[in-house]
Coordinates of C-alpha atoms and ligand atoms in Angstrom, one line a residue:
X1 CA 101.9 119.0 90.2
X2 CA 101.6 117.1 86.7
X3 CA 102.2 113.8 88.5
X4 CA 102.5 112.4 85.0
X5 CA 106.1 111.4 83.8
X6 CA 107.2 112.9 87.3
X7 CA 109.9 111.7 89.7
X8 CA 108.9 111.3 93.2
X9 CA 111.6 112.1 95.1
X10 CA 110.9 114.2 98.3
X11 CA 107.7 114.8 100.0
X12 CA 108.8 118.7 100.1
X13 CA 107.8 118.1 95.7
X14 CA 103.9 118.2 97.5
X15 CA 100.7 120.6 98.0
X16 CA 98.0 119.4 100.0
X17 CA 95.6 118.9 97.1
X18 CA 98.6 116.2 95.8
X19 CA 97.9 114.0 98.5
X20 CA 94.2 114.2 98.4
X21 CA 94.6 113.2 94.8
X22 CA 97.1 110.2 95.5
X23 CA 94.7 109.2 98.1
X24 CA 91.6 109.4 96.1
X25 CA 93.1 107.1 93.3
X26 CA 94.5 104.7 96.1
X27 CA 90.5 104.0 97.4
X28 CA 90.0 103.2 93.9
X29 CA 92.1 100.1 94.0
X30 CA 90.8 98.4 96.4
X31 CA 89.1 96.1 94.6
X32 CA 92.1 95.2 92.7
X33 CA 94.1 95.0 95.9
X34 CA 91.4 92.7 97.7
X35 CA 91.5 90.2 94.6
X36 CA 87.9 91.0 93.6
X37 CA 88.8 92.8 90.5
X38 CA 92.1 92.5 88.0
X39 CA 93.2 94.9 85.2
X40 CA 95.7 95.1 83.1
X41 CA 96.1 98.4 81.9
X42 CA 100.5 98.2 82.6
X43 CA 100.4 95.3 80.6
X44 CA 103.4 95.3 78.8
X45 CA 105.5 97.8 81.7
X46 CA 108.2 97.1 82.9
X47 CA 109.0 98.0 86.8
X48 CA 113.1 98.6 87.5
X49 CA 112.8 97.9 91.7
X50 CA 116.1 98.5 93.1
X51 CA 117.4 98.0 96.3
X52 CA 120.4 98.3 97.5
X53 CA 119.4 98.3 101.8
X54 CA 117.7 95.2 102.9
X55 CA 113.7 95.9 102.6
X56 CA 110.9 93.8 102.2
X57 CA 107.9 95.8 102.7
X58 CA 108.8 98.4 100.3
X59 CA 110.8 96.4 98.1
X60 CA 107.4 93.5 97.8
X61 CA 104.8 96.5 97.9
X62 CA 106.0 98.2 95.5
X63 CA 106.2 95.4 93.0
X64 CA 102.5 93.5 94.5
X65 CA 101.3 97.0 93.3
X66 CA 102.8 97.5 89.9
X67 CA 102.1 93.1 89.4
X68 CA 98.9 94.7 90.4
X69 CA 98.5 96.5 87.6
X70 CA 99.4 93.9 85.1
X71 CA 102.6 94.9 84.8
X72 CA 105.8 93.3 85.2
X73 CA 108.9 93.6 87.8
X74 CA 113.3 93.2 87.1
X75 CA 114.2 93.2 90.1
X76 CA 118.3 94.0 91.6
X77 CA 119.2 93.3 95.2
X78 CA 122.4 94.6 97.4
X79 CA 125.8 96.3 95.7
X80 CA 127.4 93.1 95.9
X81 CA 125.0 91.5 92.4
X82 CA 125.6 94.9 91.0
X83 CA 127.7 96.5 88.6
X84 CA 127.7 99.5 91.1
X85 CA 130.1 97.0 93.2
X86 CA 132.6 97.0 89.7
X87 CA 133.0 101.1 90.5
X88 CA 129.9 102.2 87.7
X89 CA 128.7 105.8 89.0
X90 CA 124.9 106.3 89.6
X91 CA 124.5 108.5 86.5
X92 CA 125.8 105.1 84.2
X93 CA 123.2 102.9 85.9
X94 CA 120.9 105.2 85.7
X95 CA 121.6 106.0 82.6
X96 CA 121.4 102.6 81.2
X97 CA 118.8 100.9 83.2
X98 CA 116.5 103.7 82.8
X99 CA 116.4 102.2 79.0
X100 CA 114.5 98.8 80.3
X101 CA 111.9 99.6 82.2
X102 CA 109.0 102.3 82.1
X103 CA 109.5 103.1 86.2
X104 CA 112.2 102.4 88.2
X105 CA 111.9 102.2 92.4
X106 CA 115.3 102.7 93.9
X107 CA 116.5 102.4 97.9
X108 CA 120.0 103.3 98.3
X109 CA 121.7 103.7 101.8
X110 CA 123.1 107.2 100.8
X111 CA 121.5 110.7 101.4
X112 CA 120.0 112.3 98.2
X113 CA 121.8 109.4 96.1
X114 CA 118.4 108.3 94.9
X115 CA 117.7 112.2 94.1
X116 CA 121.3 111.7 91.9
X117 CA 120.6 109.2 90.1
X118 CA 116.7 110.0 89.0
X119 CA 118.4 113.4 86.9
X120 CA 120.3 110.9 84.8
X121 CA 117.5 108.7 84.6
X122 CA 115.1 108.8 81.3
X123 CA 112.1 107.0 83.2
X124 CA 110.2 107.8 86.1
X125 CA 112.4 107.5 89.1
X126 CA 110.2 106.6 93.0
X127 CA 112.4 106.9 95.7
X128 CA 112.1 103.8 98.4
X129 CA 114.8 105.5 100.2
X130 CA 117.7 107.3 100.5
X131 CA 120.2 107.0 103.7
X132 CA 118.2 109.1 106.6
X133 CA 117.0 111.5 104.0
X134 CA 113.5 110.2 103.2
X135 CA 110.6 107.9 102.1
X136 CA 108.2 109.7 101.0
X137 CA 105.9 106.2 100.0
X138 CA 106.0 105.4 103.4
X139 CA 104.8 108.7 104.4
X140 CA 101.8 109.4 102.1
X141 CA 101.3 105.4 103.5
X142 CA 101.3 106.7 106.4
X143 CA 98.9 109.5 106.0
X144 CA 96.5 107.1 104.1
X145 CA 96.4 105.0 107.8
X146 CA 95.8 108.0 109.9
X147 CA 92.8 109.5 107.5
X148 CA 91.8 105.7 107.1
X149 CA 92.0 105.2 110.8
X150 CA 90.3 108.6 112.1
X151 CA 87.2 108.2 109.8
X152 CA 86.5 104.5 111.0
X153 CA 86.2 107.4 114.5
X154 CA 84.1 109.0 113.0
X155 CA 86.4 111.9 112.4
X156 CA 87.2 113.3 109.0
X157 CA 89.6 115.9 109.6
X158 CA 93.6 115.5 109.6
X159 CA 93.9 119.5 110.7
X160 CA 94.7 119.1 114.5
X161 CA 95.9 115.9 114.2
X162 CA 97.9 114.5 118.0
X163 CA 101.2 112.6 116.8
X164 CA 103.5 111.5 119.0
X165 CA 106.8 110.0 117.3
X166 CA 109.2 107.2 119.5
X167 CA 112.2 106.7 119.4
X168 CA 115.6 107.5 116.2
X169 CA 113.7 110.8 115.4
X170 CA 117.4 111.4 114.1
X171 CA 118.5 108.6 111.7
X172 CA 114.3 107.1 111.2
X173 CA 113.2 108.5 107.3
X174 CA 110.0 107.6 107.3
X175 CA 109.5 109.8 110.2
X176 CA 111.4 112.8 108.5
X177 CA 109.2 111.9 105.0
X178 CA 106.1 112.0 107.6
X179 CA 106.9 115.6 109.8
X180 CA 106.6 117.2 106.4
X181 CA 103.6 115.8 104.8
X182 CA 101.3 116.7 107.8
X183 CA 103.8 120.2 107.6
X184 CA 101.5 120.8 104.4
X185 CA 98.1 120.6 107.0
X186 CA 97.2 122.9 109.9
X187 CA 97.4 123.3 113.8
X188 CA 99.0 119.9 114.2
X189 CA 100.5 119.0 117.5
X190 CA 103.5 117.0 117.7
X191 CA 105.4 115.5 120.5
X192 CA 108.4 114.1 119.3
X193 CA 109.9 111.8 122.2
X194 CA 113.4 110.5 121.5
X195 CA 116.5 110.0 123.6
X196 CA 118.2 114.1 122.8
X197 CA 121.0 112.5 121.0
X198 CA 118.5 110.8 118.2
X199 CA 116.4 114.1 118.4
X200 CA 114.8 115.2 115.7
X201 CA 116.9 117.2 113.0
X202 CA 116.1 121.0 113.9
X203 CA 115.8 122.3 110.2
X204 CA 112.7 119.6 110.2
X205 CA 111.5 120.6 113.9
X206 CA 111.8 124.4 112.3
X207 CA 109.8 124.1 109.8
X208 CA 106.5 122.7 112.0
X209 CA 107.4 125.4 114.2
X210 CA 107.5 127.8 111.5
X211 CA 104.6 126.7 109.8
X212 CA 102.0 127.2 113.8
X213 CA 101.9 123.5 114.7
X214 CA 103.5 122.7 118.0
X215 CA 106.6 121.1 118.6
X216 CA 106.9 119.2 122.2
X217 CA 110.2 117.2 122.4
X218 CA 111.3 114.9 125.3
X219 CA 113.3 112.0 126.6
X220 CA 110.3 110.4 128.4
X221 CA 107.7 108.0 126.8
X222 CA 104.9 107.1 129.4
X223 CA 103.2 110.6 130.3
X224 CA 104.0 111.8 126.3
X225 CA 101.6 109.7 125.4
X226 CA 98.5 110.7 127.7
X227 CA 97.1 113.3 124.5
X228 CA 97.6 111.8 121.8
X229 CA 95.6 110.1 118.5
X230 CA 98.5 108.3 117.1
X231 CA 101.5 107.7 118.9
X232 CA 104.0 106.2 115.7
X233 CA 106.5 103.8 117.2
X234 CA 110.2 103.6 115.0
X235 CA 113.2 101.5 115.4
X236 CA 116.3 102.1 116.2
X237 CA 118.4 102.5 112.6
X238 CA 121.2 100.2 113.8
X239 CA 122.8 100.9 110.3
X240 CA 123.1 104.5 110.5
X241 CA 125.1 103.9 113.8
X242 CA 128.9 103.7 113.7
X243 CA 128.7 100.3 115.4
X244 CA 126.4 97.7 116.9
X245 CA 127.7 98.9 120.5
X246 CA 126.5 102.4 119.4
X247 CA 123.0 101.3 118.6
X248 CA 122.7 99.2 121.6
X249 CA 122.7 102.5 123.9
X250 CA 119.2 103.3 122.6
X251 CA 117.3 99.8 121.3
X252 CA 115.1 99.0 123.8
X253 CA 114.8 103.2 125.3
X254 CA 111.2 103.2 124.8
X255 CA 109.3 100.4 124.9
X256 CA 105.1 100.0 124.3
X257 CA 103.4 97.1 125.8
X258 CA 99.7 97.1 126.4
X259 CA 99.3 97.5 130.1
X260 CA 101.4 101.1 129.4
X261 CA 98.6 101.6 126.4
X262 CA 96.3 101.2 129.1
X263 CA 97.6 103.0 131.4
X264 CA 98.6 106.1 130.1
X265 CA 96.9 106.3 126.2
X266 CA 93.4 107.8 125.9
X267 CA 90.9 104.5 124.5
X268 CA 91.4 104.7 121.2
X269 CA 95.1 106.3 120.7
X270 CA 96.6 104.1 116.9
X271 CA 99.5 102.5 117.4
X272 CA 101.5 102.7 113.4
X273 CA 105.1 102.0 113.3
X274 CA 106.5 101.5 109.6
X275 CA 108.1 98.3 110.1
X276 CA 110.1 96.4 110.9
X277 CA 109.4 96.6 114.3
X278 CA 112.5 94.6 116.0
X279 CA 111.2 92.0 118.6
X280 CA 114.2 91.1 119.7
X281 CA 114.4 90.8 123.2
X282 CA 116.8 93.4 123.5
X283 CA 114.5 96.0 121.8
X284 CA 111.0 95.0 121.0
X285 CA 109.8 98.5 121.3
X286 CA 106.0 97.6 120.2
X287 CA 105.4 94.6 122.1
X288 CA 103.5 91.6 121.3
X289 CA 100.7 92.0 123.8
X290 CA 99.3 94.7 121.3
X291 CA 98.9 91.9 118.7
X292 CA 94.7 91.8 120.2
X293 CA 94.6 95.6 120.7
X294 CA 92.3 97.0 117.6
X295 CA 94.5 99.6 117.8
X296 CA 97.1 98.2 116.6
X297 CA 97.3 99.9 112.6
X298 CA 100.5 98.3 112.0
X299 CA 99.4 96.0 109.5
X300 CA 96.6 98.1 108.0
X301 CA 98.9 100.4 107.3
X302 CA 101.5 98.1 105.3
X303 CA 98.2 96.6 103.6
X304 CA 97.4 100.3 102.7
X305 CA 100.8 100.4 100.9
X306 CA 99.9 98.3 98.3
X307 CA 96.9 101.2 97.8
X308 CA 99.5 104.0 97.5
X309 CA 101.5 102.7 95.8
X310 CA 99.5 101.2 92.7
X311 CA 97.8 105.2 92.7
X312 CA 101.8 106.5 92.4
X313 CA 102.0 104.2 89.3
X314 CA 98.5 104.8 87.8
X315 CA 98.9 108.7 88.1
X316 CA 102.7 108.7 87.3
X317 CA 102.9 106.7 84.0
X318 CA 98.7 108.2 83.8
X319 CA 96.9 105.3 83.1
X320 CA 94.7 105.9 85.9
X321 CA 91.4 107.1 83.7
X322 CA 92.2 103.7 81.9
X323 CA 92.1 101.7 85.0
X324 CA 88.8 99.8 85.5
X325 CA 88.3 100.0 81.6
X326 CA 90.6 96.6 80.9
X327 CA 89.1 95.1 84.5
X328 CA 87.3 91.7 84.9
X329 CA 86.4 90.0 88.2
X330 CA 88.9 87.3 89.6
X331 CA 88.3 84.2 88.6
X332 CA 89.4 82.4 90.8
X333 CA 88.6 81.3 94.8
X334 CA 89.2 84.7 96.4
X335 CA 88.4 84.7 100.8
X336 CA 88.2 88.0 102.7
X337 CA 91.1 88.8 103.6
X338 CA 91.1 93.0 104.6
Ligands
LIG401 N1 111.0 99.8 106.5 C1 111.6 101.6 107.1 C2 112.4 102.4 106.4 O1 113.2 101.7 105.8 C3 111.6 101.5 108.3 C4 112.9 100.9 109.2 O2 113.9 100.2 108.2 O3 112.5 101.3 110.8 O4 112.7 103.1 106.4

């Protein structure tokens, strides 16, 4: 695909070779994200970061990625502080705000809303999560993490990957996008663990099976974890339920902790989660006692998000080849932190 000037709305727009290109550029961003080098390649460019749903990592890491390339970030958070609260349409908001920015990242609670916004935007729009639908940049950083973790174990191939996805697979947009992304590879073995009411949407499962992948669905976690390379846990998406009481029916159903890991998982199984993990007692889908487990990759995942998002900006704004030209070493004290 052509990245320059394009919207990033869904994993459906990528081919496998596009993904590899994003990852190659992400690798080149390491010295900047690790504060060894500074580039000003996007000096003067403005990111409109529009988040109409709660977000920490996605919002801050998109903003940070843009800053690390030398650009400025303008943020709108929440409906209350936006003219959408006065009844303005997505069309009008997009027409206006795309005049103020060079690229926009948007998160919105309604499925399809970011695509609708993009149609009226005069600049590229990246989907930062549209309701329960998709979260494409998260899936890219998840796969980038999977690739890095496997390489660390001496494995070079995503083809043949065995992955368990656990939790709210109905409303979890990250697992929807990740399934679509894995579907571009070969011979993926997926174990989808969820309560019956929160199963992965049928069309996603169907598309994976049609693509020759193996999909097993289960409502039991422990025994299903025994043959996987990746255990990808997710939070019950409370904000998509009619009430807190409805979400409470499922919260805490699957809890992965060190003793379950030791008993059921292979020694190298990588533990992932898009974050935030719900650490409240009644949920606790990934116990804090896993924090010292070297295979807990959740914070490496979050670090990788900056690299992948820098790559997307550099590719969309067509500056990949100029990033290093305007670069210099940092001139402040930096501790090695990655
Ligand atoms: N941060 C992710 C998302 O926005 C996952 C989550 O919220 O559970 O979809």
